[in-house]
């Protein structure tokens, strides 16, 4: 195909005689129109609306104390959920891919649970467990601990919802790599710790990073589960997505879109990182 | 170091991979475990290495019970069919791995590690590849690196699982001769698994023929080839004609049949269906005139030329040597 571009007359003659390639043109056109309508235009709208009233209003909306505390809470929830699920994901994937034990398929199903359950239900589970009327509610009240409608509830819900990302990313990768390298390492005298750090993790590092990026994006963007357990206490239990909703419901569009632009930026950064990691991974995985 | 396998059995679910296998391997020996796929030979090797735990039986190294010894403490070098090199490490680091993971007190210093690794890379004639990564090497090179890596821990025993199985025919041949020479140099007790009879007969001091989780025969290459103990060994090692006779079967190798143009005492008539000339050898596909049974005969090219027969001609056959196995043989023969 590339040779068509080179202006050899013979090649051009062949190209001219070919029937018009309208199928690819139509398909690409449809894809582009679809993407523009549902992705590019809304993304543009977010930034356009956010900056419509100028930089001053934009910066003020972001610097506003409630917005700022929402940003901090979002970062806190992600800072706890991502490392926790990183450790859990590695442990689960390692166990599933490299060892044989009973109940393995049950464990895999359980890991997928947060994906298959509606986030609202995930939030409700925590309310039912830790809310005032919940199973542990009376005990928690007695000890003056607050989970639901407080920061711990937000963190719990975020952990639950983002729980499969790292494990899901690693399991197929580790299974594809097989166990032979691990067996070789053990035969050469490596203990379990050396095995993990010197053989298993270096082999999956890009997949791991990829899982962490996705996990983080979801942790910061989660709405449903967090919304149920939050109680929407301004400046206290509002994450960024919740804060945006409140602003929007108050017809404070400029501020809502200003905060939304932060999340949109996060999404763009995630996409760039994801693409970079994927290309690194593809380069290293070549046989 | 000697290896003793005493009454080892191993099941995978309902499948019986090894049935009461006993075997002794002398120090410095190079032994081939030969059998078809699924015969249990790899399982036996992995039990010796400690990668599989036997259901019953013991593994002894130099007379000491090693059955419950951890894999890390067995001091075995192991070479995998698909190399299992650490893909994210350079060749140098691959070979150095076994030294680097040693406890601090036993770990050699950096210059010593470098010296040993380079010595091993020279031994496998690949010291110029030290800075490459495994995916940049050919299959034969990778397997030699895998061997250098296994030798780095100064193992007492070397175990090789189909070491040439993933290589093309030419590299296979080169590498197995090289392995034989290497073994003659370092005299390490070695066991290798193969399904290739030629490989086993060419490389090993002794051949252990394995079938369906049991050992069929143990012996030198000449013993197992010239005096197969069971119909299975007869059929697995080389071609064989199985001739139904009263109360059992006669096993005759194609090259142990004498072909004449005229009848002799004890010979039987057969029709030449096909004559294939393979270099210095001619393979005749013939059918007996009395029963129509198909047989294979091999004879030297010049002998065939002197015979002067063509497709469709009648020849007379007489086995120079054959072996009779009664029908009730413990291992039912499978007609190939």
Short mmCIF file of N, CA and C in Angstrom, two decimals, chain B residues 15 46-47 59 81 106 115 120 130 163 169 184-185 192 221 226 228 235 254 271 279 283 285 291 312 328:
data_model
loop_
_atom_site.label_atom_id
_atom_site.label_comp_id
_atom_site.label_asym_id
_atom_site.label_seq_id
_atom_site.Cartn_x
_atom_site.Cartn_y
_atom_site.Cartn_z
N UNK B 15 -5.68 -40.52 36.71
CA UNK B 15 -4.64 -41.00 35.79
C UNK B 15 -3.41 -41.45 36.56
N UNK B 46 10.51 -35.23 37.07
CA UNK B 46 10.08 -34.15 37.96
C UNK B 46 10.00 -34.63 39.41
N UNK B 47 9.70 -35.92 39.60
CA UNK B 47 9.72 -36.46 40.96
C UNK B 47 11.15 -36.46 41.50
N UNK B 59 12.93 -41.31 47.01
CA UNK B 59 14.03 -40.92 46.13
C UNK B 59 15.27 -40.80 47.00
N UNK B 81 12.32 -28.27 28.43
CA UNK B 81 12.19 -28.39 26.98
C UNK B 81 12.12 -27.00 26.32
N UNK B 106 26.76 -17.62 51.86
CA UNK B 106 27.27 -18.55 50.85
C UNK B 106 27.42 -17.90 49.48
N UNK B 115 33.36 -14.16 37.23
CA UNK B 115 34.34 -15.14 36.75
C UNK B 115 33.67 -16.48 36.42
N UNK B 120 31.35 -20.49 32.58
CA UNK B 120 30.26 -21.35 32.10
C UNK B 120 29.84 -20.97 30.68
N UNK B 130 26.73 -12.57 26.34
CA UNK B 130 26.43 -12.27 27.74
C UNK B 130 25.43 -11.13 27.93
N UNK B 163 15.37 -32.10 26.24
CA UNK B 163 16.17 -30.88 26.03
C UNK B 163 16.27 -30.47 24.57
N UNK B 169 15.80 -30.46 13.30
CA UNK B 169 16.53 -31.73 13.22
C UNK B 169 18.05 -31.55 13.23
N UNK B 184 31.11 -36.33 28.87
CA UNK B 184 32.37 -37.04 29.00
C UNK B 184 33.41 -36.17 29.69
N UNK B 185 33.24 -34.84 29.55
CA UNK B 185 34.18 -33.90 30.16
C UNK B 185 33.90 -33.73 31.66
N UNK B 192 18.21 -37.74 31.12
CA UNK B 192 17.43 -36.94 30.20
C UNK B 192 16.25 -37.72 29.65
N UNK B 221 22.26 -49.20 25.19
CA UNK B 221 21.59 -49.05 23.90
C UNK B 221 21.59 -50.35 23.10
N UNK B 226 18.99 -54.73 20.58
CA UNK B 226 19.20 -56.09 20.06
C UNK B 226 18.39 -57.14 20.82
N UNK B 228 15.25 -56.79 22.87
CA UNK B 228 14.10 -56.15 23.53
C UNK B 228 13.41 -57.15 24.45
N UNK B 235 8.65 -52.78 19.43
CA UNK B 235 7.97 -51.89 18.50
C UNK B 235 8.41 -50.46 18.65
N UNK B 254 12.99 -55.59 10.16
CA UNK B 254 13.03 -55.60 8.69
C UNK B 254 14.39 -55.95 8.12
N UNK B 271 4.97 -61.26 -2.35
CA UNK B 271 4.89 -60.44 -3.55
C UNK B 271 5.48 -59.06 -3.22
N UNK B 279 18.74 -43.88 -0.07
CA UNK B 279 20.20 -43.85 0.01
C UNK B 279 20.76 -45.25 -0.17
N UNK B 283 14.01 -50.32 0.98
CA UNK B 283 12.93 -50.86 1.80
C UNK B 283 11.89 -51.49 0.88
N UNK B 285 8.28 -53.23 0.48
CA UNK B 285 6.99 -53.53 1.08
C UNK B 285 6.43 -54.73 0.35
N UNK B 291 -1.10 -65.52 3.34
CA UNK B 291 -2.07 -64.82 4.20
C UNK B 291 -2.37 -63.41 3.73
N UNK B 312 6.04 -56.39 -8.18
CA UNK B 312 5.20 -57.42 -8.76
C UNK B 312 5.87 -58.78 -8.80
N UNK B 328 -0.31 -64.53 25.76
CA UNK B 328 -0.68 -64.09 27.11
C UNK B 328 0.40 -63.22 27.73
#
